[in-house]
Amino acid sequence: MKIVRFTNGFTIQYGVIDGDMIQGLALPPFEGIRLANHYYRPTDMRILPPCEPSKIVALGVNYRSHGEEMSHRIPTEPLIFLKPPTAVIGHEDKIIYPPSSQRVDYEGELGVVIGKTAHNVPKEKANNYILGYTCLNDVTARDLQAVDKQWTRAKGFDTFAPIGPCIETELDPSDLALETRLNGEIKQKTRTSELLFPVPELVSFISHVMTLLPGDVIATGTTSGIGPMQPGDIVEVEIEGIGTLRNYVAKPE
């Protein structure tokens, strides 16, 4: 089931993809999946980020190949950091290139959407707390990351967390194909089976550090092949079984 969040310009609703239509949900999906007898044409709606996270918990160096390309030590336990909810944008939205940076990179990742409050979750029960999976781009001002020696500013700008286009609820995340394209050219290509710390371990580890709330997102980390984007570029993150997240890089207006 592919869950989307959308607006007609007046109200914001959740729904599920049903062929070439969206069927509305009676309640937000975190309160249970109850289909309503309302249908909408996607072309008449604006697709929004599929959830409103209170926080995005992201993983650094969760693919060995990325650690090697960045000359980072391979961690012995998950290396986590936060991106603010104000960084979130949706499918087809603009990534704004901040004037303070001279290099802004794409990082295509699998996103895990939390379905219910998770605190001190055992690894073997982690799937019970997951609503589904989405595409995510952990946009990074690489030059500022190098200057600061930590990651908050470099990864926290407004528009630096594109998420979408949907939440796929019926998916095994253990071995999915992931591809990032810049202007149609493949830049990153991997499978989620290459994650150093798989999804259940991440949910358990993070929930023992901080409580995860419904709608929170875990960004599971990026593979090798990161690189810069420029205003005018189109970046796409495609994940098997979920779809394609597309965004446009733009200068500030």
PDB file of C-alpha atoms in Angstrom:
ATOM      1  CA  MET A   1       0.000   0.000   0.000  1.00  0.00           C
ATOM      2  CA  LYS A   2       1.402   3.359  -1.067  1.00  0.00           C
ATOM      3  CA  ILE A   3       0.332   6.166   1.282  1.00  0.00           C
ATOM      4  CA  VAL A   4       0.502   9.769   0.095  1.00  0.00           C
ATOM      5  CA  ARG A   5      -0.174  13.105   1.733  1.00  0.00           C
ATOM      6  CA  PHE A   6      -1.689  15.754  -0.506  1.00  0.00           C
ATOM      7  CA  THR A   7      -3.559  19.038  -0.692  1.00  0.00           C
ATOM      8  CA  ASN A   8      -6.074  20.683  -2.978  1.00  0.00           C
ATOM      9  CA  GLY A   9      -4.932  24.091  -1.742  1.00  0.00           C
ATOM     10  CA  PHE A  10      -7.484  24.230   1.059  1.00  0.00           C
ATOM     11  CA  THR A  11      -7.162  21.046   3.098  1.00  0.00           C
ATOM     12  CA  ILE A  12      -4.413  18.496   3.694  1.00  0.00           C
ATOM     13  CA  GLN A  13      -5.324  14.824   3.535  1.00  0.00           C
ATOM     14  CA  TYR A  14      -3.833  11.345   3.481  1.00  0.00           C
ATOM     15  CA  GLY A  15      -4.729   8.753   0.909  1.00  0.00           C
ATOM     16  CA  VAL A  16      -3.529   5.608  -0.837  1.00  0.00           C
ATOM     17  CA  ILE A  17      -2.656   5.125  -4.476  1.00  0.00           C
ATOM     18  CA  ASP A  18      -5.373   3.138  -6.253  1.00  0.00           C
ATOM     19  CA  GLY A  19      -4.426   2.776  -9.908  1.00  0.00           C
ATOM     20  CA  ASP A  20      -4.419   6.265 -11.400  1.00  0.00           C
ATOM     21  CA  MET A  21      -6.437   7.710  -8.503  1.00  0.00           C
ATOM     22  CA  ILE A  22      -5.929   8.506  -4.826  1.00  0.00           C
ATOM     23  CA  GLN A  23      -8.419   6.999  -2.376  1.00  0.00           C
ATOM     24  CA  GLY A  24      -8.748   9.104   0.764  1.00  0.00           C
ATOM     25  CA  LEU A  25      -8.107   7.852   4.278  1.00  0.00           C
ATOM     26  CA  ALA A  26     -10.612   8.547   7.048  1.00  0.00           C
ATOM     27  CA  LEU A  27      -7.798   9.034   9.579  1.00  0.00           C
ATOM     28  CA  PRO A  28      -4.077   9.751   9.481  1.00  0.00           C
ATOM     29  CA  PRO A  29      -2.309   6.431   8.843  1.00  0.00           C
ATOM     30  CA  PHE A  30      -0.654   6.539  12.279  1.00  0.00           C
ATOM     31  CA  GLU A  31      -4.122   6.106  13.782  1.00  0.00           C
ATOM     32  CA  GLY A  32      -4.992   3.102  11.631  1.00  0.00           C
ATOM     33  CA  ILE A  33      -5.647   2.501   7.948  1.00  0.00           C
ATOM     34  CA  ARG A  34      -9.321   3.250   7.305  1.00  0.00           C
ATOM     35  CA  LEU A  35     -10.259   3.874   3.687  1.00  0.00           C
ATOM     36  CA  ALA A  36     -12.832   6.556   2.920  1.00  0.00           C
ATOM     37  CA  ASN A  37     -15.180   6.549  -0.043  1.00  0.00           C
ATOM     38  CA  HIS A  38     -13.510   9.562  -1.632  1.00  0.00           C
ATOM     39  CA  TYR A  39     -11.317   9.540  -4.723  1.00  0.00           C
ATOM     40  CA  TYR A  40      -9.044  12.230  -6.125  1.00  0.00           C
ATOM     41  CA  ARG A  41      -7.072  12.751  -9.315  1.00  0.00           C
ATOM     42  CA  PRO A  42      -3.358  13.172  -8.514  1.00  0.00           C
ATOM     43  CA  THR A  43      -3.094  15.754 -11.300  1.00  0.00           C
ATOM     44  CA  ASP A  44      -5.565  17.946  -9.406  1.00  0.00           C
ATOM     45  CA  MET A  45      -3.587  17.713  -6.159  1.00  0.00           C
ATOM     46  CA  ARG A  46      -0.204  18.786  -4.890  1.00  0.00           C
ATOM     47  CA  ILE A  47       1.691  15.849  -3.421  1.00  0.00           C
ATOM     48  CA  LEU A  48       3.248  16.816  -0.072  1.00  0.00           C
ATOM     49  CA  PRO A  49       5.957  15.155   2.020  1.00  0.00           C
ATOM     50  CA  PRO A  50       4.316  11.885   3.078  1.00  0.00           C
ATOM     51  CA  CYS A  51       4.728  12.603   6.801  1.00  0.00           C
ATOM     52  CA  GLU A  52       5.553  15.418   9.215  1.00  0.00           C
ATOM     53  CA  PRO A  53       8.440  14.148  11.350  1.00  0.00           C
ATOM     54  CA  SER A  54       9.265  15.718  14.694  1.00  0.00           C
ATOM     55  CA  LYS A  55      12.845  14.746  13.833  1.00  0.00           C
ATOM     56  CA  ILE A  56      14.857  12.961  11.187  1.00  0.00           C
ATOM     57  CA  VAL A  57      17.441  10.635  12.690  1.00  0.00           C
ATOM     58  CA  ALA A  58      20.102  10.084  10.063  1.00  0.00           C
ATOM     59  CA  LEU A  59      22.961   7.633   9.798  1.00  0.00           C
ATOM     60  CA  GLY A  60      26.529   8.479   8.968  1.00  0.00           C
ATOM     61  CA  VAL A  61      28.789   5.896   7.326  1.00  0.00           C
ATOM     62  CA  ASN A  62      26.245   3.072   7.097  1.00  0.00           C
ATOM     63  CA  TYR A  63      27.656   1.768   3.811  1.00  0.00           C
ATOM     64  CA  ARG A  64      31.289   0.661   3.796  1.00  0.00           C
ATOM     65  CA  SER A  65      31.823   2.093   0.298  1.00  0.00           C
ATOM     66  CA  HIS A  66      30.794   5.581   1.433  1.00  0.00           C
ATOM     67  CA  GLY A  67      33.064   5.389   4.462  1.00  0.00           C
ATOM     68  CA  GLU A  68      35.956   4.481   2.198  1.00  0.00           C
ATOM     69  CA  GLU A  69      35.284   7.278  -0.308  1.00  0.00           C
ATOM     70  CA  MET A  70      35.144   9.827   2.535  1.00  0.00           C
ATOM     71  CA  SER A  71      38.107   8.297   4.420  1.00  0.00           C
ATOM     72  CA  HIS A  72      35.919   7.806   7.478  1.00  0.00           C
ATOM     73  CA  ARG A  73      36.505   5.148  10.089  1.00  0.00           C
ATOM     74  CA  ILE A  74      33.967   2.343   9.765  1.00  0.00           C
ATOM     75  CA  PRO A  75      31.835   2.591  12.938  1.00  0.00           C
ATOM     76  CA  THR A  76      31.355  -0.300  15.333  1.00  0.00           C
ATOM     77  CA  GLU A  77      27.869   0.937  16.252  1.00  0.00           C
ATOM     78  CA  PRO A  78      25.401   3.223  14.413  1.00  0.00           C
ATOM     79  CA  LEU A  79      26.655   6.796  14.003  1.00  0.00           C
ATOM     80  CA  ILE A  80      23.569   8.998  14.293  1.00  0.00           C
ATOM     81  CA  PHE A  81      22.845  12.686  13.829  1.00  0.00           C
ATOM     82  CA  LEU A  82      19.698  14.809  13.467  1.00  0.00           C
ATOM     83  CA  LYS A  83      18.171  16.822  10.668  1.00  0.00           C
ATOM     84  CA  PRO A  84      15.458  19.323  11.672  1.00  0.00           C
ATOM     85  CA  PRO A  85      11.855  19.003  10.514  1.00  0.00           C
ATOM     86  CA  THR A  86      12.161  22.434   8.878  1.00  0.00           C
ATOM     87  CA  ALA A  87      14.471  20.805   6.296  1.00  0.00           C
ATOM     88  CA  VAL A  88      11.654  18.621   4.937  1.00  0.00           C
ATOM     89  CA  ILE A  89      10.306  19.144   1.426  1.00  0.00           C
ATOM     90  CA  GLY A  90       8.349  16.832  -0.864  1.00  0.00           C
ATOM     91  CA  HIS A  91       8.420  15.286  -4.304  1.00  0.00           C
ATOM     92  CA  GLU A  92       8.908  17.848  -7.110  1.00  0.00           C
ATOM     93  CA  ASP A  93       9.837  20.598  -4.618  1.00  0.00           C
ATOM     94  CA  LYS A  94      12.930  22.807  -4.889  1.00  0.00           C
ATOM     95  CA  ILE A  95      16.197  22.296  -3.024  1.00  0.00           C
ATOM     96  CA  ILE A  96      17.461  25.814  -2.347  1.00  0.00           C
ATOM     97  CA  TYR A  97      21.213  26.263  -2.732  1.00  0.00           C
ATOM     98  CA  PRO A  98      22.369  28.351   0.263  1.00  0.00           C
ATOM     99  CA  PRO A  99      24.630  31.331  -0.557  1.00  0.00           C
ATOM    100  CA  SER A 100      26.998  30.326   2.267  1.00  0.00           C
ATOM    101  CA  SER A 101      27.990  27.095   0.518  1.00  0.00           C
ATOM    102  CA  GLN A 102      30.020  26.436  -2.602  1.00  0.00           C
ATOM    103  CA  ARG A 103      29.319  22.695  -2.719  1.00  0.00           C
ATOM    104  CA  VAL A 104      25.959  21.064  -2.089  1.00  0.00           C
ATOM    105  CA  ASP A 105      25.801  17.275  -2.513  1.00  0.00           C
ATOM    106  CA  TYR A 106      23.052  14.686  -3.031  1.00  0.00           C
ATOM    107  CA  GLU A 107      22.879  11.575  -0.842  1.00  0.00           C
ATOM    108  CA  GLY A 108      20.183   9.087  -1.863  1.00  0.00           C
ATOM    109  CA  GLU A 109      18.866   6.970   1.016  1.00  0.00           C
ATOM    110  CA  LEU A 110      16.128   4.620   2.189  1.00  0.00           C
ATOM    111  CA  GLY A 111      13.866   6.335   4.726  1.00  0.00           C
ATOM    112  CA  VAL A 112      12.089   4.423   7.494  1.00  0.00           C
ATOM    113  CA  VAL A 113       8.811   5.987   8.684  1.00  0.00           C
ATOM    114  CA  ILE A 114       7.898   5.230  12.293  1.00  0.00           C
ATOM    115  CA  GLY A 115       4.279   4.198  12.834  1.00  0.00           C
ATOM    116  CA  LYS A 116       3.903   4.332  16.616  1.00  0.00           C
ATOM    117  CA  THR A 117       5.806   5.572  19.646  1.00  0.00           C
ATOM    118  CA  ALA A 118       9.010   3.568  20.003  1.00  0.00           C
ATOM    119  CA  HIS A 119      11.029   3.520  23.218  1.00  0.00           C
ATOM    120  CA  ASN A 120      13.641   0.876  24.112  1.00  0.00           C
ATOM    121  CA  VAL A 121      12.431  -1.417  21.337  1.00  0.00           C
ATOM    122  CA  PRO A 122      14.037  -4.885  21.091  1.00  0.00           C
ATOM    123  CA  LYS A 123      15.538  -5.548  17.666  1.00  0.00           C
ATOM    124  CA  GLU A 124      13.293  -8.552  17.087  1.00  0.00           C
ATOM    125  CA  LYS A 125      10.189  -6.361  17.589  1.00  0.00           C
ATOM    126  CA  ALA A 126      11.340  -3.369  15.535  1.00  0.00           C
ATOM    127  CA  ASN A 127       9.073  -4.112  12.567  1.00  0.00           C
ATOM    128  CA  ASN A 128       6.025  -3.617  14.800  1.00  0.00           C
ATOM    129  CA  TYR A 129       6.923   0.086  15.083  1.00  0.00           C
ATOM    130  CA  ILE A 130       7.446   0.785  11.368  1.00  0.00           C
ATOM    131  CA  LEU A 131       4.651   2.183   9.206  1.00  0.00           C
ATOM    132  CA  GLY A 132       6.613   1.867   5.977  1.00  0.00           C
ATOM    133  CA  TYR A 133       9.434   3.099   3.790  1.00  0.00           C
ATOM    134  CA  THR A 134      10.145   6.083   1.578  1.00  0.00           C
ATOM    135  CA  CYS A 135      12.882   7.727  -0.494  1.00  0.00           C
ATOM    136  CA  LEU A 136      15.042  10.422   1.078  1.00  0.00           C
ATOM    137  CA  ASN A 137      17.818  12.743  -0.068  1.00  0.00           C
ATOM    138  CA  ASP A 138      20.179  13.739   2.755  1.00  0.00           C
ATOM    139  CA  VAL A 139      21.301  16.966   1.070  1.00  0.00           C
ATOM    140  CA  THR A 140      24.634  18.179   2.478  1.00  0.00           C
ATOM    141  CA  ALA A 141      26.698  21.346   2.202  1.00  0.00           C
ATOM    142  CA  ARG A 142      29.951  19.424   1.940  1.00  0.00           C
ATOM    143  CA  ASP A 143      32.290  22.392   2.295  1.00  0.00           C
ATOM    144  CA  LEU A 144      30.573  23.568   5.481  1.00  0.00           C
ATOM    145  CA  GLN A 145      30.693  20.040   6.874  1.00  0.00           C
ATOM    146  CA  ALA A 146      34.482  20.103   6.429  1.00  0.00           C
ATOM    147  CA  VAL A 147      34.795  23.549   8.031  1.00  0.00           C
ATOM    148  CA  ASP A 148      32.577  22.822  11.041  1.00  0.00           C
ATOM    149  CA  LYS A 149      33.945  19.320  11.751  1.00  0.00           C
ATOM    150  CA  GLN A 150      30.367  18.327  12.684  1.00  0.00           C
ATOM    151  CA  TRP A 151      27.224  18.035  10.664  1.00  0.00           C
ATOM    152  CA  THR A 152      24.387  20.167  12.027  1.00  0.00           C
ATOM    153  CA  ARG A 153      24.773  23.226   9.823  1.00  0.00           C
ATOM    154  CA  ALA A 154      25.834  21.310   6.707  1.00  0.00           C
ATOM    155  CA  LYS A 155      22.784  19.053   6.803  1.00  0.00           C
ATOM    156  CA  GLY A 156      20.237  21.297   8.492  1.00  0.00           C
ATOM    157  CA  PHE A 157      19.411  24.003   5.940  1.00  0.00           C
ATOM    158  CA  ASP A 158      15.797  24.488   4.927  1.00  0.00           C
ATOM    159  CA  THR A 159      14.938  22.170   1.978  1.00  0.00           C
ATOM    160  CA  PHE A 160      17.826  19.776   2.770  1.00  0.00           C
ATOM    161  CA  ALA A 161      15.567  16.772   3.510  1.00  0.00           C
ATOM    162  CA  PRO A 162      13.449  15.856   0.473  1.00  0.00           C
ATOM    163  CA  ILE A 163      11.176  12.908   1.344  1.00  0.00           C
ATOM    164  CA  GLY A 164       8.674  11.008  -0.783  1.00  0.00           C
ATOM    165  CA  PRO A 165       6.803  10.536  -2.941  1.00  0.00           C
ATOM    166  CA  CYS A 166       4.951   8.007  -0.780  1.00  0.00           C
ATOM    167  CA  ILE A 167       5.200   5.605   2.159  1.00  0.00           C
ATOM    168  CA  GLU A 168       5.187   1.991   1.005  1.00  0.00           C
ATOM    169  CA  THR A 169       3.804  -0.178   3.811  1.00  0.00           C
ATOM    170  CA  GLU A 170       4.192  -3.617   2.227  1.00  0.00           C
ATOM    171  CA  LEU A 171       7.918  -3.954   1.680  1.00  0.00           C
ATOM    172  CA  ASP A 172      10.884  -5.961   2.936  1.00  0.00           C
ATOM    173  CA  PRO A 173      13.716  -3.413   3.266  1.00  0.00           C
ATOM    174  CA  SER A 174      16.526  -5.937   3.538  1.00  0.00           C
ATOM    175  CA  ASP A 175      17.566  -6.072  -0.137  1.00  0.00           C
ATOM    176  CA  LEU A 176      16.158  -3.239  -2.254  1.00  0.00           C
ATOM    177  CA  ALA A 177      17.800  -1.638  -5.283  1.00  0.00           C
ATOM    178  CA  LEU A 178      18.579   2.068  -4.745  1.00  0.00           C
ATOM    179  CA  GLU A 179      19.692   4.485  -7.433  1.00  0.00           C
ATOM    180  CA  THR A 180      20.440   8.215  -7.408  1.00  0.00           C
ATOM    181  CA  ARG A 181      20.459  10.119 -10.707  1.00  0.00           C
ATOM    182  CA  LEU A 182      21.633  13.646 -11.505  1.00  0.00           C
ATOM    183  CA  ASN A 183      20.131  15.033 -14.707  1.00  0.00           C
ATOM    184  CA  GLY A 184      19.344  11.460 -15.719  1.00  0.00           C
ATOM    185  CA  GLU A 185      22.878  10.132 -15.160  1.00  0.00           C
ATOM    186  CA  ILE A 186      23.276   7.378 -12.560  1.00  0.00           C
ATOM    187  CA  LYS A 187      25.541   8.570  -9.741  1.00  0.00           C
ATOM    188  CA  GLN A 188      24.774   6.112  -6.925  1.00  0.00           C
ATOM    189  CA  LYS A 189      23.735   2.493  -7.242  1.00  0.00           C
ATOM    190  CA  THR A 190      23.493  -0.027  -4.415  1.00  0.00           C
ATOM    191  CA  ARG A 191      21.266  -2.496  -2.604  1.00  0.00           C
ATOM    192  CA  THR A 192      20.087  -2.068   0.961  1.00  0.00           C
ATOM    193  CA  SER A 193      21.599  -5.457   1.769  1.00  0.00           C
ATOM    194  CA  GLU A 194      24.895  -3.528   1.839  1.00  0.00           C
ATOM    195  CA  LEU A 195      23.843  -1.531   4.932  1.00  0.00           C
ATOM    196  CA  LEU A 196      26.309  -2.051   7.770  1.00  0.00           C
ATOM    197  CA  PHE A 197      23.472  -1.759  10.299  1.00  0.00           C
ATOM    198  CA  PRO A 198      20.123  -3.011   8.918  1.00  0.00           C
ATOM    199  CA  VAL A 199      16.751  -1.435   9.622  1.00  0.00           C
ATOM    200  CA  PRO A 200      15.675  -3.469  12.713  1.00  0.00           C
ATOM    201  CA  GLU A 201      18.995  -2.777  14.412  1.00  0.00           C
ATOM    202  CA  LEU A 202      18.682   0.942  13.660  1.00  0.00           C
ATOM    203  CA  VAL A 203      15.171   1.213  15.085  1.00  0.00           C
ATOM    204  CA  SER A 204      16.245  -0.609  18.247  1.00  0.00           C
ATOM    205  CA  PHE A 205      19.487   1.342  18.697  1.00  0.00           C
ATOM    206  CA  ILE A 206      17.921   4.766  18.160  1.00  0.00           C
ATOM    207  CA  SER A 207      14.904   4.013  20.367  1.00  0.00           C
ATOM    208  CA  HIS A 208      17.306   3.248  23.217  1.00  0.00           C
ATOM    209  CA  VAL A 209      18.746   6.764  22.780  1.00  0.00           C
ATOM    210  CA  MET A 210      15.625   8.822  22.078  1.00  0.00           C
ATOM    211  CA  THR A 211      11.923   8.100  21.808  1.00  0.00           C
ATOM    212  CA  LEU A 212      10.751   7.868  18.217  1.00  0.00           C
ATOM    213  CA  LEU A 213       7.316   9.341  17.540  1.00  0.00           C
ATOM    214  CA  PRO A 214       4.758   8.504  14.837  1.00  0.00           C
ATOM    215  CA  GLY A 215       5.872  10.139  11.613  1.00  0.00           C
ATOM    216  CA  ASP A 216       9.537  10.356  12.577  1.00  0.00           C
ATOM    217  CA  VAL A 217      11.945   9.273   9.858  1.00  0.00           C
ATOM    218  CA  ILE A 218      15.188   7.329  10.013  1.00  0.00           C
ATOM    219  CA  ALA A 219      17.514   8.098   7.089  1.00  0.00           C
ATOM    220  CA  THR A 220      19.501   4.888   6.806  1.00  0.00           C
ATOM    221  CA  GLY A 221      22.660   6.289   5.207  1.00  0.00           C
ATOM    222  CA  THR A 222      24.091   6.724   1.729  1.00  0.00           C
ATOM    223  CA  THR A 223      26.377   4.673  -0.464  1.00  0.00           C
ATOM    224  CA  SER A 224      29.420   5.761  -2.474  1.00  0.00           C
ATOM    225  CA  GLY A 225      29.068   8.077  -5.448  1.00  0.00           C
ATOM    226  CA  ILE A 226      28.091  11.288  -3.657  1.00  0.00           C
ATOM    227  CA  GLY A 227      28.726  14.455  -5.602  1.00  0.00           C
ATOM    228  CA  PRO A 228      27.799  18.094  -6.117  1.00  0.00           C
ATOM    229  CA  MET A 229      24.614  19.591  -7.515  1.00  0.00           C
ATOM    230  CA  GLN A 230      24.167  23.000  -9.094  1.00  0.00           C
ATOM    231  CA  PRO A 231      21.153  25.289  -9.540  1.00  0.00           C
ATOM    232  CA  GLY A 232      19.215  24.042 -12.531  1.00  0.00           C
ATOM    233  CA  ASP A 233      19.987  20.372 -11.834  1.00  0.00           C
ATOM    234  CA  ILE A 234      17.386  17.643 -11.345  1.00  0.00           C
ATOM    235  CA  VAL A 235      18.136  14.956  -8.762  1.00  0.00           C
ATOM    236  CA  GLU A 236      16.183  11.713  -8.433  1.00  0.00           C
ATOM    237  CA  VAL A 237      16.294   8.974  -5.813  1.00  0.00           C
ATOM    238  CA  GLU A 238      14.624   5.744  -6.923  1.00  0.00           C
ATOM    239  CA  ILE A 239      14.098   2.758  -4.636  1.00  0.00           C
ATOM    240  CA  GLU A 240      12.713  -0.580  -5.721  1.00  0.00           C
ATOM    241  CA  GLY A 241       9.097  -1.030  -4.636  1.00  0.00           C
ATOM    242  CA  ILE A 242       8.662   2.604  -3.558  1.00  0.00           C
ATOM    243  CA  GLY A 243       9.133   4.831  -6.592  1.00  0.00           C
ATOM    244  CA  THR A 244      11.109   7.936  -7.505  1.00  0.00           C
ATOM    245  CA  LEU A 245      11.652  11.120  -5.491  1.00  0.00           C
ATOM    246  CA  ARG A 246      12.431  14.013  -7.844  1.00  0.00           C
ATOM    247  CA  ASN A 247      13.629  17.477  -6.847  1.00  0.00           C
ATOM    248  CA  TYR A 248      14.989  20.565  -8.563  1.00  0.00           C
ATOM    249  CA  VAL A 249      18.023  22.514  -7.382  1.00  0.00           C
ATOM    250  CA  ALA A 250      17.458  26.271  -7.380  1.00  0.00           C
ATOM    251  CA  LYS A 251      18.989  29.543  -6.265  1.00  0.00           C
ATOM    252  CA  PRO A 252      17.285  31.498  -3.470  1.00  0.00           C
ATOM    253  CA  GLU A 253      14.478  33.670  -4.779  1.00  0.00           C
TER     254      GLU A 253
END
